[in-house]
XYZ file of C-alpha atoms in Angstrom:
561
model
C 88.241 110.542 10.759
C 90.999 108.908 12.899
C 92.432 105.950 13.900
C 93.747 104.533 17.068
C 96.436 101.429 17.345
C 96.810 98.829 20.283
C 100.252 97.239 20.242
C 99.368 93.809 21.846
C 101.734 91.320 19.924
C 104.757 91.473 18.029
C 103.664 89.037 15.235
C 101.383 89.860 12.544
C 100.941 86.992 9.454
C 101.456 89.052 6.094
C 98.515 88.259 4.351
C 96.226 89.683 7.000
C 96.007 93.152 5.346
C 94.543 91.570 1.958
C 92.764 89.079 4.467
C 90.743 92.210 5.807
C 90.366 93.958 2.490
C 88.035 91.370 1.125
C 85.694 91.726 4.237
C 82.494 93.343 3.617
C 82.812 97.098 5.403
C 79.325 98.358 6.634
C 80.987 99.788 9.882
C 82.405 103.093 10.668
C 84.537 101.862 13.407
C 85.544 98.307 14.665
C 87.465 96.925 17.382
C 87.559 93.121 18.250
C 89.739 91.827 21.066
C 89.233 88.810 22.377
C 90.907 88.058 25.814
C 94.389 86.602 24.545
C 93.348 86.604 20.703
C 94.098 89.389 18.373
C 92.917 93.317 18.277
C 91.746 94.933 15.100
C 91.200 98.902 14.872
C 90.189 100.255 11.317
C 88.562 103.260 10.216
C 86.436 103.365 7.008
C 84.920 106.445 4.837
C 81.581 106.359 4.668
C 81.865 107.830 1.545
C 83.931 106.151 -0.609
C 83.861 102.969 1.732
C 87.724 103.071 1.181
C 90.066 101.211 4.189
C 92.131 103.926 5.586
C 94.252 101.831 7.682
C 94.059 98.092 9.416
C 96.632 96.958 11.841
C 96.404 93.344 13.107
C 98.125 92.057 16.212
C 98.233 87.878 16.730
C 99.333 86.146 19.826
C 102.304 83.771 18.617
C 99.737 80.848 19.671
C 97.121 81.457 17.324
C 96.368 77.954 15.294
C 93.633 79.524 12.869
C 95.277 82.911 12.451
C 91.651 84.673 13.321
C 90.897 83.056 16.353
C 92.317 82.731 19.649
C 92.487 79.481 21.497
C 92.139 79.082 25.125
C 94.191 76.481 27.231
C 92.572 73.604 26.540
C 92.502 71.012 29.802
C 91.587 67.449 28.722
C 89.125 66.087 31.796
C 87.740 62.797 32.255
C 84.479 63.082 34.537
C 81.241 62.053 35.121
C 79.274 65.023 32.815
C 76.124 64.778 35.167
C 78.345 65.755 38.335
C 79.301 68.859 36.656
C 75.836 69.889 35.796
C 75.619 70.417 39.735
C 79.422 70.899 40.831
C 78.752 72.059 44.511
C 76.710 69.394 45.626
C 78.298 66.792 47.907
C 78.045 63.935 45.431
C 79.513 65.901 42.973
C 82.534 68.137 44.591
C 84.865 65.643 44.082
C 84.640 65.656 40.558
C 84.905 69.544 40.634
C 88.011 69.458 43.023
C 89.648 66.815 40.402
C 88.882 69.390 37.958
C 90.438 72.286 39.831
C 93.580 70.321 40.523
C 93.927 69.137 36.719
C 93.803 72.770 35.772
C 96.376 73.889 38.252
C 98.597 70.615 36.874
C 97.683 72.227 33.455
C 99.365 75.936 34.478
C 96.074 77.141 34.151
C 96.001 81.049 36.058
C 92.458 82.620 34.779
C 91.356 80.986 32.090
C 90.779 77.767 30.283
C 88.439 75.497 27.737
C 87.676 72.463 29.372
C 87.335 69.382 26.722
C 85.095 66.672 27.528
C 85.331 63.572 24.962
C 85.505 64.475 21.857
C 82.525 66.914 21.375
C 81.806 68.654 24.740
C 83.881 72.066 25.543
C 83.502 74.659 27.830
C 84.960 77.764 29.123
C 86.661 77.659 33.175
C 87.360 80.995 34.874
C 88.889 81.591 38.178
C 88.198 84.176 40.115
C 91.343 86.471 41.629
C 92.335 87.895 44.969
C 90.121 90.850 44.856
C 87.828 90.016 47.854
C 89.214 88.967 51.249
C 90.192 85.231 52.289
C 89.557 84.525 48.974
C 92.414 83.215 46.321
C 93.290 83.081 42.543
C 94.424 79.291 41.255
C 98.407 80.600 41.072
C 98.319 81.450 44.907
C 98.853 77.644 45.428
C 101.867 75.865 44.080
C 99.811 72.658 44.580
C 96.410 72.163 44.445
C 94.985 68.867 44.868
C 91.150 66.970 45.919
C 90.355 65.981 49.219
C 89.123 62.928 50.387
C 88.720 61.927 53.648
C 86.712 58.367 54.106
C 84.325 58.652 57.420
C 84.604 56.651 60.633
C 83.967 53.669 61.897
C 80.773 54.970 63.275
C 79.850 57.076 60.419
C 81.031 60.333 61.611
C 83.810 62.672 59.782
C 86.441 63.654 61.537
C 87.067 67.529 61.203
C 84.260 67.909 58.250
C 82.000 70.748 57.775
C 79.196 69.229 55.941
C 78.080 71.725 52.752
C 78.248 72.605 49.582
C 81.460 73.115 47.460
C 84.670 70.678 47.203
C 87.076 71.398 49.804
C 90.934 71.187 48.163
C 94.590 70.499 50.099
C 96.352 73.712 48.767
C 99.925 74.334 49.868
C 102.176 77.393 48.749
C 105.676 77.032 48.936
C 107.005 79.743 51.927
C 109.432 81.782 49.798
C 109.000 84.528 52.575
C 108.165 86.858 50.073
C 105.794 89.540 52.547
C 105.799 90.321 55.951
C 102.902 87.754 56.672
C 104.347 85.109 55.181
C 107.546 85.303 57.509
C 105.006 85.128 59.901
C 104.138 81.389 59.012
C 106.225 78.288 58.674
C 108.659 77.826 56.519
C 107.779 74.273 55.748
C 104.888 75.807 54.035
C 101.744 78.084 54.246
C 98.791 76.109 53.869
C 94.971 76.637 55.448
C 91.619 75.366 54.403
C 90.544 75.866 50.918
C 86.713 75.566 49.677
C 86.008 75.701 45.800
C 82.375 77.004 44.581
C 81.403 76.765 41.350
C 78.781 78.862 39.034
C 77.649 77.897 35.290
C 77.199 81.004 33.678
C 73.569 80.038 31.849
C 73.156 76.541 30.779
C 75.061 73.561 32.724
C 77.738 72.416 30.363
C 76.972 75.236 27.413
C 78.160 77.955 29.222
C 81.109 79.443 31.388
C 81.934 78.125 34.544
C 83.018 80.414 37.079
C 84.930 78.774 39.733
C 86.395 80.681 43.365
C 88.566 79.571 45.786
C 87.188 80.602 49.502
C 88.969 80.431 53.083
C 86.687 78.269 55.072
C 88.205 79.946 58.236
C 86.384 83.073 57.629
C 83.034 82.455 55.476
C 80.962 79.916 57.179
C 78.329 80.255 54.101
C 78.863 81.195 50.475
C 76.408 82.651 48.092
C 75.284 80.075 45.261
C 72.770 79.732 43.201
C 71.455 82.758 44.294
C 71.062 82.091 48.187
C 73.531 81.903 51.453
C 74.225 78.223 52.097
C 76.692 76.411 53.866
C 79.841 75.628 52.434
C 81.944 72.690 52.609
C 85.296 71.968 54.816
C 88.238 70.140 55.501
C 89.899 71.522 58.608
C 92.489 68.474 59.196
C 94.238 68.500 55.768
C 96.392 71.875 56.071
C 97.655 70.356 59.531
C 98.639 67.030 58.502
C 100.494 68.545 55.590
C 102.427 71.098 58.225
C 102.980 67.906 60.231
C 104.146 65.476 57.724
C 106.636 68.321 56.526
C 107.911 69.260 59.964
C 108.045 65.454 61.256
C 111.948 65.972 61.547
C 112.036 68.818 63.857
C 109.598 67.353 66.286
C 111.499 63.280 65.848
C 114.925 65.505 66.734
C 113.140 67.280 69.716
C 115.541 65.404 71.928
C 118.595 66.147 70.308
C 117.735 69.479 69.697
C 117.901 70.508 73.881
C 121.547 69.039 73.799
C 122.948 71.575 71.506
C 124.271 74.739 72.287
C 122.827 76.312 68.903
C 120.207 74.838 68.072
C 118.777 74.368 63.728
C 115.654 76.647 64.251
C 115.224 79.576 66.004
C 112.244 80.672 68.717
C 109.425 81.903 66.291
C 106.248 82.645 66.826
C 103.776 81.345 63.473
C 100.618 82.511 62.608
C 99.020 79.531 61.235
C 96.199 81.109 59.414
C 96.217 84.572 57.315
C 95.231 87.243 59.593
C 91.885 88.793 60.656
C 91.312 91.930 62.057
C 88.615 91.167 63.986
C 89.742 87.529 65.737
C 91.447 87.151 68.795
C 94.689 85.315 68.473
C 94.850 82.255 70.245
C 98.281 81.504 71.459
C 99.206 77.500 71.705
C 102.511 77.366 73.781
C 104.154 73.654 74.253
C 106.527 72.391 77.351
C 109.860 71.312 77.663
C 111.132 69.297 74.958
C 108.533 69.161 72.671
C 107.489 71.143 69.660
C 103.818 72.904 68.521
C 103.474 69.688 66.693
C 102.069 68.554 70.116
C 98.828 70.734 69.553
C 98.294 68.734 66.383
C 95.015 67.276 67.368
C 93.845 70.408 69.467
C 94.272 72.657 66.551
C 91.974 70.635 64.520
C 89.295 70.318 67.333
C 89.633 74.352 67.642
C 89.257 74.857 64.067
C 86.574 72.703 63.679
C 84.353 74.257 66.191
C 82.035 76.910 64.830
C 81.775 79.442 67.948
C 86.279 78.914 68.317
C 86.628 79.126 64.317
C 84.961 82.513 63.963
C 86.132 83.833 67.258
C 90.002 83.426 67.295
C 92.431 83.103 64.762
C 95.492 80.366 66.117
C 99.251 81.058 66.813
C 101.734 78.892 67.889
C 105.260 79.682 69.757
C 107.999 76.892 68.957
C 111.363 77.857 71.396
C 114.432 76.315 72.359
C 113.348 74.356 75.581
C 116.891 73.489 76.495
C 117.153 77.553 78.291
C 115.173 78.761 81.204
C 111.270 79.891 80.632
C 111.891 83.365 81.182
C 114.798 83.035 78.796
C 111.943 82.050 76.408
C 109.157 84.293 77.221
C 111.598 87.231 77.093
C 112.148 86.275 73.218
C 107.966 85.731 72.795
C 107.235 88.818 74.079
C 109.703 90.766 71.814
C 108.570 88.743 69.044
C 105.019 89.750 69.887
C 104.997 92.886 70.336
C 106.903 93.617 66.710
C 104.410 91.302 65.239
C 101.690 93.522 66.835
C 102.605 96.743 65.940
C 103.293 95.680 62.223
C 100.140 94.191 61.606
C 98.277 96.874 63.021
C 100.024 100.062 63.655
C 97.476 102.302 64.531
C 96.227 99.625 67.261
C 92.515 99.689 66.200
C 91.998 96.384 65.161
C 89.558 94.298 67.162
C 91.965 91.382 67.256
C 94.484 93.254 69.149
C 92.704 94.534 71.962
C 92.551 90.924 73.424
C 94.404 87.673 73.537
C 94.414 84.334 74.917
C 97.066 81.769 75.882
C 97.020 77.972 75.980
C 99.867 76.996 77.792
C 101.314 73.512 78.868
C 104.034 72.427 81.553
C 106.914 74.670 80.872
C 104.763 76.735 78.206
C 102.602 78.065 81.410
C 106.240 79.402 83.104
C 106.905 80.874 79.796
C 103.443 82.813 79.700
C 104.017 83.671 83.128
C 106.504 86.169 82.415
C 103.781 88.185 80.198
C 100.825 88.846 82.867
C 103.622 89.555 85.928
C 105.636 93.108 86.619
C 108.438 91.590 88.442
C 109.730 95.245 90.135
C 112.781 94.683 91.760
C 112.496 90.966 93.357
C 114.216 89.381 90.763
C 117.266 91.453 90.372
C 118.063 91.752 93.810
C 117.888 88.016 94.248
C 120.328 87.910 91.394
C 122.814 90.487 91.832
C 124.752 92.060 94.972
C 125.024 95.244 93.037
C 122.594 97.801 91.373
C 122.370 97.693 87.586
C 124.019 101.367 87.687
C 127.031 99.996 89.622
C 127.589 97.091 87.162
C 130.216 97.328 84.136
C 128.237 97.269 81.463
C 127.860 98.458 77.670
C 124.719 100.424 76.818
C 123.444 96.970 74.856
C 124.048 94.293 77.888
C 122.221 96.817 79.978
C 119.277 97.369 77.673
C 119.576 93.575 78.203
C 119.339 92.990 81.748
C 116.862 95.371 81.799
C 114.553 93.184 79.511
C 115.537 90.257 81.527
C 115.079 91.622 84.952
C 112.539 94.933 84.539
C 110.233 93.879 82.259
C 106.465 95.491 81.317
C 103.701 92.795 81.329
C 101.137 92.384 78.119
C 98.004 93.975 78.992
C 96.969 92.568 76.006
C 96.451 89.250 77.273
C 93.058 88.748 78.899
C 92.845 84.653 79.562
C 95.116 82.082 79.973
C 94.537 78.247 80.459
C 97.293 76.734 82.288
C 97.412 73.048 81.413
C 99.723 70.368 83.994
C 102.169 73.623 84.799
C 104.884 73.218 87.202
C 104.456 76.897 88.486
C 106.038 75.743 91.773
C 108.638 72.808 89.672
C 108.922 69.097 89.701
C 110.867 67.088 92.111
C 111.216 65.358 88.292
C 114.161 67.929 87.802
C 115.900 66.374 90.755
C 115.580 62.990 90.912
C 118.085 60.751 88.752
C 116.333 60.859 85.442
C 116.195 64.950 85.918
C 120.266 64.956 87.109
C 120.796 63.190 83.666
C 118.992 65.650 81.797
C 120.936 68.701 83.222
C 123.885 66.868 82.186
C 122.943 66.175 78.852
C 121.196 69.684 78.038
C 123.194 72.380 76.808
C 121.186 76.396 77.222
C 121.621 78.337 73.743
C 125.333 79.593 73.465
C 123.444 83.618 73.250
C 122.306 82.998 76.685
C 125.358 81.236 78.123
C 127.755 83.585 76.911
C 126.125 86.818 77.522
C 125.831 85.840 81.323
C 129.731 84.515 81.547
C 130.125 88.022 79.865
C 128.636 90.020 82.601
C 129.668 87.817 85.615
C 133.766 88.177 83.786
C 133.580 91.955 83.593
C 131.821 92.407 86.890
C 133.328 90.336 89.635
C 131.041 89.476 92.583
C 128.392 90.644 90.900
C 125.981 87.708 91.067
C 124.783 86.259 94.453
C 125.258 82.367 95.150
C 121.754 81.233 94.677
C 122.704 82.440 90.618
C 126.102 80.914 90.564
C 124.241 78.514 87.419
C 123.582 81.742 86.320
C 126.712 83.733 86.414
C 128.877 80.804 84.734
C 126.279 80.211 81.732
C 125.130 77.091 83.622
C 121.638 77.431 84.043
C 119.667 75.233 81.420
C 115.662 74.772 81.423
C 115.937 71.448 83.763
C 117.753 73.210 86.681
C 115.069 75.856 86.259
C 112.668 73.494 86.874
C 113.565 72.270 90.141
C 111.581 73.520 93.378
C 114.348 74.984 95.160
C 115.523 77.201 92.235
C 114.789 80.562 93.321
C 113.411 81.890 89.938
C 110.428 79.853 90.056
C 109.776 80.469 93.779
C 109.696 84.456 92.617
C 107.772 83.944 90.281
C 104.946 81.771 92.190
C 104.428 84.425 94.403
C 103.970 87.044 91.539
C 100.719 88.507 91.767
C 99.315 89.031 87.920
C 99.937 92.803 87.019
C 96.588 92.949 85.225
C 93.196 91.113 85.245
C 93.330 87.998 83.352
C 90.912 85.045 83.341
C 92.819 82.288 84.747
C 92.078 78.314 84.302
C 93.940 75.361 85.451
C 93.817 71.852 83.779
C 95.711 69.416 85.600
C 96.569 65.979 85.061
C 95.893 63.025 87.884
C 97.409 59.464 86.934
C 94.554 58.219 89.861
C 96.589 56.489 92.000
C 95.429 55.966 95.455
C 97.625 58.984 97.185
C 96.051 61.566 99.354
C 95.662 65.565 97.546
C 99.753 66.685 98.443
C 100.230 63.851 96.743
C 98.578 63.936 93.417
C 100.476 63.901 90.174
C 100.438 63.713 86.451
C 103.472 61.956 86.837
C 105.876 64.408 86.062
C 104.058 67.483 87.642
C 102.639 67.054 91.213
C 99.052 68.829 91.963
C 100.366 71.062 94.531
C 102.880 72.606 91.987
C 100.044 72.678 89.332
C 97.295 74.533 91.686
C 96.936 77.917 91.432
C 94.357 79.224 94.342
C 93.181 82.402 92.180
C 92.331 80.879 89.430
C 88.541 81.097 87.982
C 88.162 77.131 87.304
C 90.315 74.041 87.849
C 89.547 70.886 86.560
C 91.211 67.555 87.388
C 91.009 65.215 84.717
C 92.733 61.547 85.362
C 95.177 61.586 83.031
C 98.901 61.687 82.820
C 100.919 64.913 81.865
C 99.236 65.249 78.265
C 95.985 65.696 79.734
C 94.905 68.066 77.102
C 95.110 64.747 74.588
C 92.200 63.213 76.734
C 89.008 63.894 75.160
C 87.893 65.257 78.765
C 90.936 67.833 78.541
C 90.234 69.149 75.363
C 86.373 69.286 76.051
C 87.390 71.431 78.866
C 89.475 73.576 76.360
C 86.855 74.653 74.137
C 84.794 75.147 76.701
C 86.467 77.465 78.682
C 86.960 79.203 75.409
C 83.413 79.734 74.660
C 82.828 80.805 78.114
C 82.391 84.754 79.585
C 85.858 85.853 80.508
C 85.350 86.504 84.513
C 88.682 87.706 85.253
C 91.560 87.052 88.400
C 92.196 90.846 89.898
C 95.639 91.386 90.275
């Protein structure tokens, strides 16, 4: 014979050996573990039915000293609604339930008391299947309602089974993806389904927590059915927590460092196999603007399973290609980590929603520039300039850049791709005075233009003294943008234009969004263009964003270069 020992607690009560010695020993072998209780291993002749050894391990928590208690998680709730927990009537009660455990520490496992008489076991499943997450992934779990409309309709519902939750995690920045997001938080749709085990109410119930980005259906009760969604709650949490960068978006242009740095977010955990959706905002502003968009994307069916959404938040105080230099670094990092052998399906295409400045900013990424831009710049060759190997690694970036492939259609919404008299007039001349480009920018420019004398031409004078901020850039006769009008797109992309028209009485050259005329806004190659009256946040107007999603559902035709 032999024995084997489990050392699962330090604690053992001393009256446990003469406990055991009394029991009645018709076994061989025994081993009794329950999940958090105690472990027994003894070993008895069969002939002498002698105890050859018994070593008892207790969790310190034990209140009968045999048996192992569960957390127990006091609940007050209807019992019937239970009995069915998925079923629209009766996910609320299960999502109070869910957030009383998480309130409870609950992680895996818990007895649920209700009354006096009525217990049963909770389990929550882990994070062993994709988009779906254990109860401790969430530092705060809570239900959702959300009353209907006026006219009956719910805004941003998916009507199905399971209770839909508000679950936020704290961004400690703890993995690669979760630099990717936020840092006021990382927080997406959450669905709960629930399973009795056997017998409503006399059995276990089995409980997962499923991302309603990625499984349209979920299997319960032994058939696919629809689940349940809230795809508003994760962005009014994101908003309500990042209220005070978009109230100091004014402020923010006027400093030479600005608090936050250009970053581009994922705002969902990544898929393989979705095409990310890039939301780009205009000058001073913040992707808090695409609050109401995002929600309409998500909460389309054909959008939600098709693209996974992005955002790019920059410094609008510098010049767009200032910006768009930064995203495409940014992207292209973010690219190769999250798929370094480049065989995912979600990398092999990607789409841009840009507005007003945004679109000059996206620009940059389906142009090759060659040489125009330098030699409009600069009397002098790059080899002929002063310059250490960083600064011209640099200006090469700036000046020489590649174009992203990658990016196969982009919706151009009110962009100035030919400026705004705006930038001129009085109101514009005030901005320039008050906006101050990043300090980076500034002083790598004065930096060049102080060790190479002459260097820059007069048309980049702004340039050469650290002088040029986003609302210069933005004027008609600033030779950047006239460059880069006349660009012709390095690769084929699906172009569309939405463009704002206030509807004032004014003949075609004349047209404007008030800020953006339609002769800037116009692009001649583009695939579609539609005019929606409406000022410059024409995507806001319900025609604007119907014209969104549908160019998004539409066959990519694409613009040759």
């Amino acid at each position: 014979m032999f024995c084997s020992f489990c050392l699962s607690s330090p604690q053992t009560e001393p009256n446990d050996l003469e406990r055991l010695k009394k029991l009645p020993l018709s076994f061989s072998c025994a081993a009794v573990a329950p999940a958090g209780g105690f472990v027994v291993f003894f070993v008895c002749s069969r002939v002498g039915l002698t105890l050859i050894s018994a070593v008892v391990f207790f969790c310190a928590s034990f209140s009968s000293g045999l048996l192992a208690e569960q957390p127990i998680v006091t609940f007050r709730g209807k019992t019937s609604n239970l009995s069915t927990p998925n079923q629209p009537g009766s996910a609320p009660t299960l999502a109070r339930l869910i957030a009383k455990c998480h309130r409870s520490g609950v992680s895996r496992e818990a007895t649920v008391k209700l009354g006096n008489s009525l217990h049963f076991p909770i389990r929550f499943a882990g994070e062993s299947l994709p988009d779906r997450y254990g109860l401790r992934t969430f530092s705060e779990v809570s239900p959702v309602f959300r009353l209907p409309l006026a006219d009956g309709s719910q805004s941003h519902l998916r009507t199905g089974l399971g209770a839909p939750l508000s679950c936020v995690r704290e961004n400690r920045a703890s993995t690669f993806q979760e630099t990717l997001f936020p840092p006021e938080a990382v927080t997406f749709p959450v669905t709960a389904i629930a399973e009795w085990e056997g017998t409503p109410l006399n059995s276990a119930l089995h409980v997962q927590l499923l991302c309603p980005l990625s499984h349209e259906n979920a299997f319960i009760d032994g058939s696919s059915q629809p689940l349940a969604a809230d795809f508003s709650t994760s962005w009014e949490i994101l908003a309500e927590r990042a209220e005070p960068l978009h109230r100091n978006r004014i402020t923010e242009v006027m400093k030479a460092r600005p608090s936050r740095t250009p970053k581009l977010y994922l705002m969902q955990p990544y898929h393989s196999d979705k095409e990310p959706l890039i939301l780009i905002h205009g000058l001073i502003d913040t992707p808090l603007t695409w609050l109401d968009l995002s929600q309409q994307l998500w909460s389309d069916s054909v959008i939600r399973q098709q693209y996974q959404i992005w955002h790019y938040s920059y410094d609008t105080s510098a010049p767009a290609l200032y910006a768009g230099r930064i995203l495409q670094k940014q992207l292209r990092e973010i690219r190769r980590k999250l798929d370094p052998s480049g065989g995912h399906d979600a990398m092999q295409s990607t789409t841009i929603i840009a507005h007003s400045m945004g679109g000059l900013v996206t620009r940059r990424l389906i142009s090759r520039p060659g040489d125009k831009f330098w030699n409009r710049a600069f009397h002098r060759p790059i080899e002929k300039l002063d310059l250490t190997a960083e600064e011209r690694d640099t200006l090469r970036e700036a000046f020489f850049w590649e174009p992203e492939t990658h990016i196969k259609r982009v919706i151009f919404i009110a962009v100035p791709h030919r400026g705004s008299d705006f930038a001129d007039n009085p109101i514009g001349k005030l901005g320039r005075a008050l906006v101050r480009p990043p300090r980076e920018f500034s002083d790598f420019y004065r930096t060049i233009s102080s060790k190479n004398p002459g260097a820059f031409t007069a048309d980049y004078q702004h340039l050469a003294n650290g002088e040029l901020d986003s609302v210069h850039a933005l004027s008609p006769r600033q030779p950047t943008l006239q460059i880069l009008a006349e660009l012709p797109l390095s690769h084929p992309v699906a172009v569309h234009s939405i463009i704002g028209d206030k509807g004032r009485p004014d003949p075609p050259e004349k047209r404007s969004d008030g800020i953006v005329p339609y002769w800037s806004s116009h692009l001649d190659f583009a695939i579609s263009e539609k005019v929606i009256r409406a000022n410059h946040g024409v995507f806001r107007a319900p025609e604007g964003a119907e014209e969104v999603l549908r160019i998004l559902k539409s066959e990519k035709k694409f613009c040759e270069p």
